[in-house]
Amino acid sequence: MTTNTIDIASKLRGRPREFDMDAALDQALRVFSERGYHAASISELTEAMSLTAGSVYKAFGDKRGVFLAAFDRYRRVRQRLIDEVLAKAPNAHEKLRILVTFFAEASCGEIGRRGCLVVGSATELALFDEEVASRVGVAFDFDERRILELIRLGQTDGSVATHVDPESTACALLALTKGMRVIGKTGRKTEHMLAAAEAAMKLLN
């Protein structure tokens, strides 16, 4: 549990829960993803979260507190979704295909234009906010490590070519999947992004 989450929990402890925290953060996520951190105003956040400004300040302290809590919520939800889809694959190569396809599909149409909060934070805030930079770094490291472990598993189960260099290929796939979320902001079509995912999978051959 992060320090920010602990702080929020301590503020809420000892009094009845006045709102659904996860539902409120999901709405804050939408605002931050669409508008970016700096362009998102407290009035937009309170309206989206269906809360008064007083409730927001009491629970989160300020806009940055809302953002950090939303960031953590975003990562938890995304990782749960990814874990669920990866569990369906019969081998490591298919897990990697599902993973790359997951990011490709998230980079299409309206969802793609909304963007990724982690990638958006890397470009908008990481240079100026050490705590956000740390969170982004942890998120990227986690994603790269998962890809690396799947490549190594694939080389063990025979589904990934043994001549593939695990470390460099994991970094390349990380860059490709994060890059998908960036160009997805321009409203790319599904067929284009899925074709990109197929091209990325050739790195494993």
Short mmCIF file of N, CA and C in Angstrom, two decimals, residues 3-4 13 15 25 41-42 58 61 71 74 92 115 118 126 135 145 147 154 159 174 190 204:
data_model
loop_
_atom_site.label_atom_id
_atom_site.label_comp_id
_atom_site.label_asym_id
_atom_site.label_seq_id
_atom_site.Cartn_x
_atom_site.Cartn_y
_atom_site.Cartn_z
N THR A 3 2.03 5.29 0.43
CA THR A 3 1.84 6.29 1.47
C THR A 3 0.58 7.09 1.22
N ASN A 4 0.35 7.44 -0.07
CA ASN A 4 -0.83 8.23 -0.41
C ASN A 4 -2.11 7.48 -0.07
N ARG A 13 -11.02 6.79 7.91
CA ARG A 13 -11.27 5.92 9.05
C ARG A 13 -11.99 6.67 10.16
N ARG A 15 -15.24 7.37 10.34
CA ARG A 15 -16.49 8.01 9.96
C ARG A 15 -17.14 7.20 8.85
N LEU A 25 -13.10 7.41 -8.18
CA LEU A 25 -11.79 7.43 -8.82
C LEU A 25 -11.86 7.04 -10.29
N SER A 41 -9.54 20.50 -14.14
CA SER A 41 -9.80 21.42 -13.04
C SER A 41 -10.53 20.69 -11.91
N ILE A 42 -10.45 21.26 -10.73
CA ILE A 42 -11.17 20.68 -9.59
C ILE A 42 -12.66 20.64 -9.86
N LYS A 58 -11.35 16.79 1.57
CA LYS A 58 -11.29 16.05 2.82
C LYS A 58 -10.69 14.66 2.60
N GLY A 61 -7.09 15.66 -0.15
CA GLY A 61 -6.19 16.77 0.13
C GLY A 61 -6.20 17.85 -0.93
N PHE A 71 -4.27 7.20 -10.18
CA PHE A 71 -3.17 6.49 -10.83
C PHE A 71 -3.05 5.08 -10.27
N TYR A 74 -5.98 2.97 -11.36
CA TYR A 74 -5.83 2.60 -12.77
C TYR A 74 -4.92 1.38 -12.92
N ALA A 92 3.40 -19.56 -23.39
CA ALA A 92 3.94 -18.22 -23.23
C ALA A 92 3.81 -17.38 -24.49
N GLY A 115 -6.56 7.51 -24.07
CA GLY A 115 -5.15 7.31 -23.71
C GLY A 115 -4.93 6.52 -22.44
N VAL A 118 -0.78 6.07 -17.34
CA VAL A 118 0.64 5.89 -17.03
C VAL A 118 1.50 6.55 -18.10
N ALA A 126 6.31 13.34 -15.28
CA ALA A 126 7.46 12.64 -14.68
C ALA A 126 8.70 13.51 -14.55
N ARG A 135 6.34 6.37 -9.64
CA ARG A 135 5.21 5.49 -9.95
C ARG A 135 5.27 5.02 -11.40
N ARG A 145 9.28 -6.44 -16.96
CA ARG A 145 9.64 -7.68 -16.30
C ARG A 145 8.66 -8.81 -16.65
N ILE A 147 6.96 -9.10 -19.48
CA ILE A 147 7.28 -9.50 -20.85
C ILE A 147 8.53 -10.38 -20.86
N GLY A 154 8.63 -18.85 -22.62
CA GLY A 154 8.39 -19.34 -23.98
C GLY A 154 9.58 -20.11 -24.53
N SER A 159 7.76 -22.34 -27.22
CA SER A 159 6.87 -21.51 -28.03
C SER A 159 7.54 -20.23 -28.52
N LEU A 174 8.08 -3.55 -24.85
CA LEU A 174 7.59 -2.52 -23.94
C LEU A 174 7.44 -1.20 -24.69
N THR A 190 -8.93 0.01 -35.67
CA THR A 190 -8.61 -1.28 -35.05
C THR A 190 -7.71 -2.13 -35.94
N LEU A 204 9.55 -12.37 -31.95
CA LEU A 204 9.70 -13.60 -31.19
C LEU A 204 10.02 -14.80 -32.06
#
